[in-house]
Amino acid sequence: MSDIDMIKVINAEKAKKLFEQSKRADNRGLLDIRKLDIKKGVMNSADGSAWVKLGNTEVIAGVKFAVGTPYPDSPDEGTIVVNLEMSGIASADIDTGPPSIEAMEYGRVVDRVIRSSECIDFKGLSIVTNEKSFIMYVDCYTINADGNIIDATQYAAMAALLDTRIPKLDESNNIVPKEYTEQKLKINKDKLAVSFTFGKYKDKLILDTTEIEDLATETRFTVGVCGDNIVAYHKGGGKGTFKIEEINKIMDIATAKYQDIKNKICDEQ
Amino acid sequence: MSDIDMIKVINAEKAKKLFEQSKRADNRGLLDIRKLDIKKGVMNSADGSAWVKLGNTEVIAGVKFAVGTPYPDSPDEGTIVVNLEMSGIASADIDTGPPSIEAMEYGRVVDRVIRSSECIDFKGLSIVTNEKSFIMYVDCYTINADGNIIDATQYAAMAALLDTRIPKLDESNNIVPKEYTEQKLKINKDKLAVSFTFGKYKDKLILDTTEIEDLATETRFTVGVCGDNIVAYHKGGGKGTFKIEEINKIMDIATAKYQDIKNKICDEQ
Amino acid sequence: MSDIDMIKVINAEKAKKLFEQSKRADNRGLLDIRKLDIKKGVMNSADGSAWVKLGNTEVIAGVKFAVGTPYPDSPDEGTIVVNLEMSGIASADIDTGPPSIEAMEYGRVVDRVIRSSECIDFKGLSIVTNEKSFIMYVDCYTINADGNIIDATQYAAMAALLDTRIPKLDESNNIVPKEYTEQKLKINKDKLAVSFTFGKYKDKLILDTTEIEDLATETRFTVGVCGDNIVAYHKGGGKGTFKIEEINKIMDIATAKYQDIKNKICDEQ
Amino acid sequence: MSQNKRPDGRATSQLRPISIRLGVNKNADGSCFLEWGKNTVVATVNGPRPIFPKHLADQTKAVIDYKYRMACFSVSERKSPVPGKRDKEISLVSGHALEAAVMVEQFPNTVIDVNVLILSADAGTRVAALTAASLAAADAGLPMRGLVSAVAAGRANGELILDLNKEDEDTPDAVDMATAFLMPQRELVLLQMDGCVNKKDCSKILETALKGAEVVYELQKKALVEKYPMDGEIQ
Amino acid sequence: MSQNKRPDGRATSQLRPISIRLGVNKNADGSCFLEWGKNTVVATVNGPRPIFPKHLADQTKAVIDYKYRMACFSVSERKSPVPGKRDKEISLVSGHALEAAVMVEQFPNTVIDVNVLILSADAGTRVAALTAASLAAADAGLPMRGLVSAVAAGRANGELILDLNKEDEDTPDAVDMATAFLMPQRELVLLQMDGCVNKKDCSKILETALKGAEVVYELQKKALVEKYPMDGEIQ
Amino acid sequence: MSQNKRPDGRATSQLRPISIRLGVNKNADGSCFLEWGKNTVVATVNGPRPIFPKHLADQTKAVIDYKYRMACFSVSERKSPVPGKRDKEISLVSGHALEAAVMVEQFPNTVIDVNVLILSADAGTRVAALTAASLAAADAGLPMRGLVSAVAAGRANGELILDLNKEDEDTPDAVDMATAFLMPQRELVLLQMDGCVNKKDCSKILETALKGAEVVYELQKKALVEKYPMDGEIQ
């Protein structure tokens, strides 16, 4: 990671020049999102799954139910845990092994976007109040890393949840492997959580950056949208900063793009 | 840590010359202890706490009760666990992260001094014989490190225990947060445990060394005193050794100083 | 480990030349096993133990029983866990601390040889079906490492099991320390598991290699034999490969040597 | 925004009392002891120093190694001394915030160690910690573009409020937005939120936070001027 | 060997359907996506690159750092993301197998990173993974003595069979032998077995495995030729 | 001190039987196998060798890396193989003790590896281990100021006694003092105690320990002279 890949540096310099003219190497407008393909139900071993391609960035998400004890302060609710692993699969730059600090950062953002939204009925995941409830693990893996892992992961996790079937329980309320109820996981689509991550270069905001563009930008901002509401903010690293007006602008852009992405996430292929 | 700070080396050489004349840079006699200030009840989130300043060395100790299962060989007793963290806060030389081997060594010495003394009534920490008893965690943090961390930590831990209130239990014998019984933790003050750590340079014994003096001494010895008794010995590293007569002398000095330090620890400000 | 010990390299070159003439530095034939000494019952703290010397390679194995919950798919069976630690004791080249990847590899092979054989009656280790069964931990330590750790460990583990006494249980089915039933662990000696590890240099197969010979060979193969059956295969690293005919030959050699090693393992001194 | 009093008597846009002491740690290049309501924080800054192991070095700037820790006794139920995901995430985003303020490009191939220990916690520890760390960096004499003034704002019981304490945070409709501004530039260097709020309220909360940050900034300047009396003044 | 049909309709010596796509990962030097029955595997190969920390380097050859991982959702009950003993052992022996195929002696003091992720598992994942990894190594342009063609063979319900799936593996008399051959040389580079089988059956299972490996090898060649059309042909 | 017999028949100031074998490990620079009552210990010493990673090196002396380990089967209930706090602390203080005996200043920037494995434990393992390690260091030919002769002394059933075994240690009033002397100088290089004893008894226990250490020292010398016959004699 200490080696500087000169080709990437040169391309990032080009990207900066293009940004100044409000252009991008792939001819997108600064606020255009790359082609988004979502395939659900791709992994038969998962209780729900989705494969997201956002340009060249690819993320697979799989849901697995487990049974646990509810938290004392929400005895009649289940919970969700979103993890992201940026495995060595995705990029020559990324080490496998213990989760990188970046994977942790991105995973936490996605976790928070989904958890704060009101699209999941956590009470519906209770089994026996105070005793047993479902934990939904959403494990995400980057298969190709070409920038904007956060949004690709968020879309994959959300789509996998839409694909999720509720497992059958035996008489002692343990999960029966590979057997499902008729029921799908209930998701309130009006409140579906969608994240939008903006790069910033000088005073330009750039949506859905590629890996090269990530190198060119000075900082990054993620906003989570759920229906008409904002559910999460997260500013990334780098020397860049934001004015309050820019955050307001980001919220306007994100809410305007919301319906389109939501439709793609909900779409039954 | 591999870098040698030349200023410290030079000052340590000065300290050695002074030791040979039975003098110290701060004009103390070789067996004088620095100014000791103890403030109890400083942290409202702890069940008991104390802030100790021993010269420039500062340590904070906080007590937290938890409920656990008693050990099979002492079914009607609670227990105490003393930890020391020499956080990066205290010194530019110390890494945070996993507890350093030094912090572990010092913490174990303090733990043993207190545990071996008979000042704490462990039977009084039993809740239900064989089933439930209190664990008292005494977590200590170095805030400033200027030598003799062991004694500063021991005084802080002991003072925090004197400040400790017993939490209320609910009907299932779990701790009710932030509620306390009228009772304070019972400490037998006649048996209060107090540690004394001596540095050694050539044939000189030096009590309560500063950081620079630590660099100047050749080894270190800690004795734990409880009333008329000795409760712990611990020889530190370095090329220095001790004759049995020196240990006898150390015991004499420590027992003579006992009452004074004990009074400062017990003092209600 | 990065340092190349030139003396070892030179001796390994000599070993290669000797192999080409079907000779070895210690005058053994290529398929001869070194002197094997097995002493059982050497550690009074263990429930069973053995000290194996295979040439200069020495391994100690000790068995300890614990009580655990049986696996859901074998509710009326106990289990065995074999661990190998190649401690710093054995060799200047080996670090202590977390188990090395090699120790893990060797330990897993030995575990599998013994587990797959039918010499241990796992049903006999059940205490209460579905609730409690014995776990037999076989912990092995290399005391001297002079090649062929796998076989020395396997013989030590097997011999320690033959030496193993079943502990007494109290009325709640917990182990009573240091008390044993009259019963020894039942081992079906007709099915005793024995491993044989072959090095390969060019087209030569060499049984029971020394440390220097390990450096000279191009790969390694272990076969586990149990009576007339094969219970495990394991190919080691290196650039060498095996033809199917060679595996067939290895099986023939191993089964021919089986009775002799088995007798040594079973021998009551 | 209503000016109703909150349970602890504060107005909706009123900060808890803040007290600052600089240079409290003799062994650190810079340090700050900060009390913010019932939060108690010690922050130290050391460096820049050469980084180990070397392949972690950045050839273009100093790496800021920000470590946010909570004392085991700082919260209601004893916290494990092992840093959790929350600690690591706060360390990461706070380090990012400081990086935008410190002129890290002046010290390539080095590391600046920032250690913050929460001794007592009552909501808002990450902003208290960052406020203290920024002061410790200034106390260490690091060249800075400005100070980082951090504060939380959000919603409780239907009111948009500044500087939530634990009681505010535990209300059913609570929204907690942690912000940090580079001051006097008024630029956001940290912004995190959990909750579900409409856009308009988000903007209002941000404005409230900025006002709070301005108060924090004044207190920070005052503490610095007290320790380092100047002919002129920090702008 | 009997040609009775198995529960899933296969003949005893018939492989499950295998589909291969090369170069699926834009960021890797070489990559392979492989479906083998209900197993789904992605493998990437990167390097050789200088090794860190340096004392891990081998002065005589490249180190192959093979990492076999299972996605948490790839098995019936969620797998912990922490690699266990099984993962480490499979990584070790698979790395050994690849090392015998790749001309590692050409790249002293470097490391070649091989990452395999099992997305969906139905018995035989280690051989599917190694088959994919070998293709990814070829796709990365590494000089190789041959391809590694891996396949499992063994016994279920009294029959000696090729390519056990989970159902076969769960039969009471099941024996599972994982094999990998350097092809076209037909040399074993990985051989692992658990079970209790007589020598004669062992030999038969090995022969069955070799036949299976030959089929796997043909599919591997086909995939490579499709991506890299040649005047001649891989031998 | 009374000369009453203890449960195992020993007088109060009598050591358990000690047997020593040197050079038992072919691959170590120095080694010692030691039986002390029912304690069984193997110790090896290797080095000095260059230290990795380099920033751990001490420019003024060799670092002694003393590792005290207990075999899982050495105690009544199986011990976890993961070293605990007790193991680490014993390793630390024992390393300190050896450091005072070995002329470490002759080997700056290196490490000397000391490994001790307890195969069977019956109280007093740390002193048995250190006695063995000191012999292994001598067997490795390291330059030494003297030998480290370690022994425990303390109290059981109201008696001040030498060399407590497990039975002695389990008495209600037990006090266990671990000591190690640099011999023949009679200087303490390790001294640890748990318990509650008056000063006078402490002094007596120390004297008892020194007498025990003198016996241990004689046995150590005998073992060394047997392996390395000399014209003169170790002083």
mmCIF file with all atom_site columns, N, CA, C and O in Angstrom, chain A residues 49-80:
data_model
loop_
_atom_site.group_PDB
_atom_site.id
_atom_site.type_symbol
_atom_site.label_atom_id
_atom_site.label_alt_id
_atom_site.label_comp_id
_atom_site.label_asym_id
_atom_site.label_entity_id
_atom_site.label_seq_id
_atom_site.pdbx_PDB_ins_code
_atom_site.Cartn_x
_atom_site.Cartn_y
_atom_site.Cartn_z
_atom_site.occupancy
_atom_site.B_iso_or_equiv
_atom_site.pdbx_formal_charge
_atom_site.auth_seq_id
_atom_site.auth_comp_id
_atom_site.auth_asym_id
_atom_site.auth_atom_id
_atom_site.pdbx_PDB_model_num
ATOM 1   N N  . SER A 1 49 ? -30.040 -12.763 -1.257  1.00 0.00 ? 49 SER A N  1
ATOM 2   C CA . SER A 1 49 ? -28.740 -12.344 -1.786  1.00 0.00 ? 49 SER A CA 1
ATOM 3   C C  . SER A 1 49 ? -28.927 -11.414 -2.974  1.00 0.00 ? 49 SER A C  1
ATOM 4   O O  . SER A 1 49 ? -30.004 -11.351 -3.568  1.00 0.00 ? 49 SER A O  1
ATOM 5   N N  . ALA A 1 50 ? -27.889 -10.679 -3.280  1.00 0.00 ? 50 ALA A N  1
ATOM 6   C CA . ALA A 1 50 ? -27.926 -9.806  -4.455  1.00 0.00 ? 50 ALA A CA 1
ATOM 7   C C  . ALA A 1 50 ? -26.510 -9.551  -4.936  1.00 0.00 ? 50 ALA A C  1
ATOM 8   O O  . ALA A 1 50 ? -25.562 -9.535  -4.148  1.00 0.00 ? 50 ALA A O  1
ATOM 9   N N  . TRP A 1 51 ? -26.392 -9.368  -6.223  1.00 0.00 ? 51 TRP A N  1
ATOM 10  C CA . TRP A 1 51 ? -25.113 -9.082  -6.862  1.00 0.00 ? 51 TRP A CA 1
ATOM 11  C C  . TRP A 1 51 ? -25.277 -7.733  -7.552  1.00 0.00 ? 51 TRP A C  1
ATOM 12  O O  . TRP A 1 51 ? -26.123 -7.590  -8.431  1.00 0.00 ? 51 TRP A O  1
ATOM 13  N N  . VAL A 1 52 ? -24.517 -6.766  -7.114  1.00 0.00 ? 52 VAL A N  1
ATOM 14  C CA . VAL A 1 52 ? -24.645 -5.416  -7.664  1.00 0.00 ? 52 VAL A CA 1
ATOM 15  C C  . VAL A 1 52 ? -23.430 -5.069  -8.503  1.00 0.00 ? 52 VAL A C  1
ATOM 16  O O  . VAL A 1 52 ? -22.293 -5.295  -8.087  1.00 0.00 ? 52 VAL A O  1
ATOM 17  N N  . LYS A 1 53 ? -23.699 -4.565  -9.709  1.00 0.00 ? 53 LYS A N  1
ATOM 18  C CA . LYS A 1 53 ? -22.634 -3.972  -10.508 1.00 0.00 ? 53 LYS A CA 1
ATOM 19  C C  . LYS A 1 53 ? -22.934 -2.491  -10.668 1.00 0.00 ? 53 LYS A C  1
ATOM 20  O O  . LYS A 1 53 ? -23.991 -2.114  -11.177 1.00 0.00 ? 53 LYS A O  1
ATOM 21  N N  . LEU A 1 54 ? -22.008 -1.679  -10.237 1.00 0.00 ? 54 LEU A N  1
ATOM 22  C CA . LEU A 1 54 ? -22.145 -0.228  -10.367 1.00 0.00 ? 54 LEU A CA 1
ATOM 23  C C  . LEU A 1 54 ? -20.927 0.176   -11.183 1.00 0.00 ? 54 LEU A C  1
ATOM 24  O O  . LEU A 1 54 ? -19.829 0.305   -10.645 1.00 0.00 ? 54 LEU A O  1
ATOM 25  N N  . GLY A 1 55 ? -21.131 0.326   -12.481 1.00 0.00 ? 55 GLY A N  1
ATOM 26  C CA . GLY A 1 55 ? -19.971 0.434   -13.349 1.00 0.00 ? 55 GLY A CA 1
ATOM 27  C C  . GLY A 1 55 ? -19.156 -0.826  -13.196 1.00 0.00 ? 55 GLY A C  1
ATOM 28  O O  . GLY A 1 55 ? -19.701 -1.935  -13.253 1.00 0.00 ? 55 GLY A O  1
ATOM 29  N N  . ASN A 1 56 ? -17.857 -0.690  -12.967 1.00 0.00 ? 56 ASN A N  1
ATOM 30  C CA . ASN A 1 56 ? -17.009 -1.869  -12.773 1.00 0.00 ? 56 ASN A CA 1
ATOM 31  C C  . ASN A 1 56 ? -16.943 -2.334  -11.331 1.00 0.00 ? 56 ASN A C  1
ATOM 32  O O  . ASN A 1 56 ? -16.313 -3.337  -11.043 1.00 0.00 ? 56 ASN A O  1
ATOM 33  N N  . THR A 1 57 ? -17.528 -1.578  -10.445 1.00 0.00 ? 57 THR A N  1
ATOM 34  C CA . THR A 1 57 ? -17.538 -2.000  -9.046  1.00 0.00 ? 57 THR A CA 1
ATOM 35  C C  . THR A 1 57 ? -18.595 -3.073  -8.848  1.00 0.00 ? 57 THR A C  1
ATOM 36  O O  . THR A 1 57 ? -19.741 -2.895  -9.253  1.00 0.00 ? 57 THR A O  1
ATOM 37  N N  . GLU A 1 58 ? -18.184 -4.186  -8.224  1.00 0.00 ? 58 GLU A N  1
ATOM 38  C CA . GLU A 1 58 ? -19.128 -5.279  -7.998  1.00 0.00 ? 58 GLU A CA 1
ATOM 39  C C  . GLU A 1 58 ? -19.117 -5.690  -6.540  1.00 0.00 ? 58 GLU A C  1
ATOM 40  O O  . GLU A 1 58 ? -18.062 -5.900  -5.959  1.00 0.00 ? 58 GLU A O  1
ATOM 41  N N  . VAL A 1 59 ? -20.301 -5.824  -5.983  1.00 0.00 ? 59 VAL A N  1
ATOM 42  C CA . VAL A 1 59 ? -20.429 -6.246  -4.584  1.00 0.00 ? 59 VAL A CA 1
ATOM 43  C C  . VAL A 1 59 ? -21.506 -7.315  -4.493  1.00 0.00 ? 59 VAL A C  1
ATOM 44  O O  . VAL A 1 59 ? -22.563 -7.185  -5.116  1.00 0.00 ? 59 VAL A O  1
ATOM 45  N N  . ILE A 1 60 ? -21.213 -8.367  -3.720  1.00 0.00 ? 60 ILE A N  1
ATOM 46  C CA . ILE A 1 60 ? -22.222 -9.395  -3.458  1.00 0.00 ? 60 ILE A CA 1
ATOM 47  C C  . ILE A 1 60 ? -22.631 -9.291  -1.992  1.00 0.00 ? 60 ILE A C  1
ATOM 48  O O  . ILE A 1 60 ? -21.774 -9.172  -1.117  1.00 0.00 ? 60 ILE A O  1
ATOM 49  N N  . ALA A 1 61 ? -23.923 -9.332  -1.756  1.00 0.00 ? 61 ALA A N  1
ATOM 50  C CA . ALA A 1 61 ? -24.413 -9.331  -0.380  1.00 0.00 ? 61 ALA A CA 1
ATOM 51  C C  . ALA A 1 61 ? -25.244 -10.582 -0.161  1.00 0.00 ? 61 ALA A C  1
ATOM 52  O O  . ALA A 1 61 ? -25.997 -10.994 -1.037  1.00 0.00 ? 61 ALA A O  1
ATOM 53  N N  . GLY A 1 62 ? -25.085 -11.199 1.002   1.00 0.00 ? 62 GLY A N  1
ATOM 54  C CA . GLY A 1 62 ? -25.874 -12.370 1.354   1.00 0.00 ? 62 GLY A CA 1
ATOM 55  C C  . GLY A 1 62 ? -26.411 -12.228 2.762   1.00 0.00 ? 62 GLY A C  1
ATOM 56  O O  . GLY A 1 62 ? -25.701 -11.760 3.650   1.00 0.00 ? 62 GLY A O  1
ATOM 57  N N  . VAL A 1 63 ? -27.660 -12.624 2.957   1.00 0.00 ? 63 VAL A N  1
ATOM 58  C CA . VAL A 1 63 ? -28.297 -12.518 4.267   1.00 0.00 ? 63 VAL A CA 1
ATOM 59  C C  . VAL A 1 63 ? -28.379 -13.903 4.897   1.00 0.00 ? 63 VAL A C  1
ATOM 60  O O  . VAL A 1 63 ? -28.691 -14.881 4.208   1.00 0.00 ? 63 VAL A O  1
ATOM 61  N N  . LYS A 1 64 ? -28.050 -13.973 6.178   1.00 0.00 ? 64 LYS A N  1
ATOM 62  C CA . LYS A 1 64 ? -28.231 -15.218 6.935   1.00 0.00 ? 64 LYS A CA 1
ATOM 63  C C  . LYS A 1 64 ? -28.918 -14.876 8.247   1.00 0.00 ? 64 LYS A C  1
ATOM 64  O O  . LYS A 1 64 ? -28.493 -13.950 8.946   1.00 0.00 ? 64 LYS A O  1
ATOM 65  N N  . PHE A 1 65 ? -29.954 -15.639 8.573   1.00 0.00 ? 65 PHE A N  1
ATOM 66  C CA . PHE A 1 65 ? -30.614 -15.444 9.864   1.00 0.00 ? 65 PHE A CA 1
ATOM 67  C C  . PHE A 1 65 ? -29.924 -16.259 10.951  1.00 0.00 ? 65 PHE A C  1
ATOM 68  O O  . PHE A 1 65 ? -29.441 -17.364 10.694  1.00 0.00 ? 65 PHE A O  1
ATOM 69  N N  . ALA A 1 66 ? -29.892 -15.706 12.123  1.00 0.00 ? 66 ALA A N  1
ATOM 70  C CA . ALA A 1 66 ? -29.478 -16.462 13.302  1.00 0.00 ? 66 ALA A CA 1
ATOM 71  C C  . ALA A 1 66 ? -30.468 -16.108 14.401  1.00 0.00 ? 66 ALA A C  1
ATOM 72  O O  . ALA A 1 66 ? -31.232 -15.144 14.280  1.00 0.00 ? 66 ALA A O  1
ATOM 73  N N  . VAL A 1 67 ? -30.473 -16.887 15.472  1.00 0.00 ? 67 VAL A N  1
ATOM 74  C CA . VAL A 1 67 ? -31.381 -16.607 16.588  1.00 0.00 ? 67 VAL A CA 1
ATOM 75  C C  . VAL A 1 67 ? -30.541 -16.157 17.781  1.00 0.00 ? 67 VAL A C  1
ATOM 76  O O  . VAL A 1 67 ? -29.531 -16.775 18.093  1.00 0.00 ? 67 VAL A O  1
ATOM 77  N N  . GLY A 1 68 ? -30.938 -15.069 18.398  1.00 0.00 ? 68 GLY A N  1
ATOM 78  C CA . GLY A 1 68 ? -30.184 -14.552 19.536  1.00 0.00 ? 68 GLY A CA 1
ATOM 79  C C  . GLY A 1 68 ? -31.105 -14.009 20.609  1.00 0.00 ? 68 GLY A C  1
ATOM 80  O O  . GLY A 1 68 ? -32.330 -14.133 20.528  1.00 0.00 ? 68 GLY A O  1
ATOM 81  N N  . THR A 1 69 ? -30.494 -13.423 21.612  1.00 0.00 ? 69 THR A N  1
ATOM 82  C CA . THR A 1 69 ? -31.257 -12.832 22.712  1.00 0.00 ? 69 THR A CA 1
ATOM 83  C C  . THR A 1 69 ? -31.440 -11.347 22.421  1.00 0.00 ? 69 THR A C  1
ATOM 84  O O  . THR A 1 69 ? -30.471 -10.677 22.068  1.00 0.00 ? 69 THR A O  1
ATOM 85  N N  . PRO A 1 70 ? -32.654 -10.823 22.535  1.00 0.00 ? 70 PRO A N  1
ATOM 86  C CA . PRO A 1 70 ? -32.834 -9.398  22.235  1.00 0.00 ? 70 PRO A CA 1
ATOM 87  C C  . PRO A 1 70 ? -32.125 -8.519  23.257  1.00 0.00 ? 70 PRO A C  1
ATOM 88  O O  . PRO A 1 70 ? -31.862 -8.949  24.382  1.00 0.00 ? 70 PRO A O  1
ATOM 89  N N  . TYR A 1 71 ? -31.789 -7.307  22.860  1.00 0.00 ? 71 TYR A N  1
ATOM 90  C CA . TYR A 1 71 ? -31.201 -6.353  23.793  1.00 0.00 ? 71 TYR A CA 1
ATOM 91  C C  . TYR A 1 71 ? -32.216 -5.999  24.874  1.00 0.00 ? 71 TYR A C  1
ATOM 92  O O  . TYR A 1 71 ? -33.408 -5.891  24.588  1.00 0.00 ? 71 TYR A O  1
ATOM 93  N N  . PRO A 1 72 ? -31.754 -5.794  26.105  1.00 0.00 ? 72 PRO A N  1
ATOM 94  C CA . PRO A 1 72 ? -32.691 -5.464  27.199  1.00 0.00 ? 72 PRO A CA 1
ATOM 95  C C  . PRO A 1 72 ? -33.526 -4.218  26.889  1.00 0.00 ? 72 PRO A C  1
ATOM 96  O O  . PRO A 1 72 ? -34.678 -4.129  27.289  1.00 0.00 ? 72 PRO A O  1
ATOM 97  N N  . ASP A 1 73 ? -32.969 -3.249  26.139  1.00 0.00 ? 73 ASP A N  1
ATOM 98  C CA . ASP A 1 73 ? -33.744 -2.030  25.883  1.00 0.00 ? 73 ASP A CA 1
ATOM 99  C C  . ASP A 1 73 ? -34.660 -2.144  24.665  1.00 0.00 ? 73 ASP A C  1
ATOM 100 O O  . ASP A 1 73 ? -35.369 -1.192  24.338  1.00 0.00 ? 73 ASP A O  1
ATOM 101 N N  . SER A 1 74 ? -34.644 -3.278  23.973  1.00 0.00 ? 74 SER A N  1
ATOM 102 C CA . SER A 1 74 ? -35.637 -3.495  22.911  1.00 0.00 ? 74 SER A CA 1
ATOM 103 C C  . SER A 1 74 ? -35.989 -4.977  22.909  1.00 0.00 ? 74 SER A C  1
ATOM 104 O O  . SER A 1 74 ? -35.637 -5.722  22.000  1.00 0.00 ? 74 SER A O  1
ATOM 105 N N  . PRO A 1 75 ? -36.708 -5.403  23.951  1.00 0.00 ? 75 PRO A N  1
ATOM 106 C CA . PRO A 1 75 ? -36.931 -6.844  24.178  1.00 0.00 ? 75 PRO A CA 1
ATOM 107 C C  . PRO A 1 75 ? -37.799 -7.505  23.123  1.00 0.00 ? 75 PRO A C  1
ATOM 108 O O  . PRO A 1 75 ? -37.789 -8.716  23.014  1.00 0.00 ? 75 PRO A O  1
ATOM 109 N N  . ASP A 1 76 ? -38.535 -6.688  22.346  1.00 0.00 ? 76 ASP A N  1
ATOM 110 C CA . ASP A 1 76 ? -39.413 -7.296  21.343  1.00 0.00 ? 76 ASP A CA 1
ATOM 111 C C  . ASP A 1 76 ? -38.954 -6.957  19.927  1.00 0.00 ? 76 ASP A C  1
ATOM 112 O O  . ASP A 1 76 ? -39.752 -6.830  19.020  1.00 0.00 ? 76 ASP A O  1
ATOM 113 N N  . GLU A 1 77 ? -37.655 -6.816  19.759  1.00 0.00 ? 77 GLU A N  1
ATOM 114 C CA . GLU A 1 77 ? -37.135 -6.493  18.436  1.00 0.00 ? 77 GLU A CA 1
ATOM 115 C C  . GLU A 1 77 ? -35.979 -7.411  18.051  1.00 0.00 ? 77 GLU A C  1
ATOM 116 O O  . GLU A 1 77 ? -35.204 -7.830  18.900  1.00 0.00 ? 77 GLU A O  1
ATOM 117 N N  . GLY A 1 78 ? -35.896 -7.681  16.768  1.00 0.00 ? 78 GLY A N  1
ATOM 118 C CA . GLY A 1 78 ? -34.698 -8.343  16.239  1.00 0.00 ? 78 GLY A CA 1
ATOM 119 C C  . GLY A 1 78 ? -33.695 -7.289  15.835  1.00 0.00 ? 78 GLY A C  1
ATOM 120 O O  . GLY A 1 78 ? -33.889 -6.100  16.080  1.00 0.00 ? 78 GLY A O  1
ATOM 121 N N  . THR A 1 79 ? -32.625 -7.717  15.206  1.00 0.00 ? 79 THR A N  1
ATOM 122 C CA . THR A 1 79 ? -31.634 -6.735  14.818  1.00 0.00 ? 79 THR A CA 1
ATOM 123 C C  . THR A 1 79 ? -30.967 -7.124  13.506  1.00 0.00 ? 79 THR A C  1
ATOM 124 O O  . THR A 1 79 ? -31.195 -8.200  12.957  1.00 0.00 ? 79 THR A O  1
ATOM 125 N N  . ILE A 1 80 ? -30.171 -6.207  12.995  1.00 0.00 ? 80 ILE A N  1
ATOM 126 C CA . ILE A 1 80 ? -29.479 -6.424  11.736  1.00 0.00 ? 80 ILE A CA 1
ATOM 127 C C  . ILE A 1 80 ? -28.008 -6.086  11.962  1.00 0.00 ? 80 ILE A C  1
ATOM 128 O O  . ILE A 1 80 ? -27.683 -5.195  12.742  1.00 0.00 ? 80 ILE A O  1
#
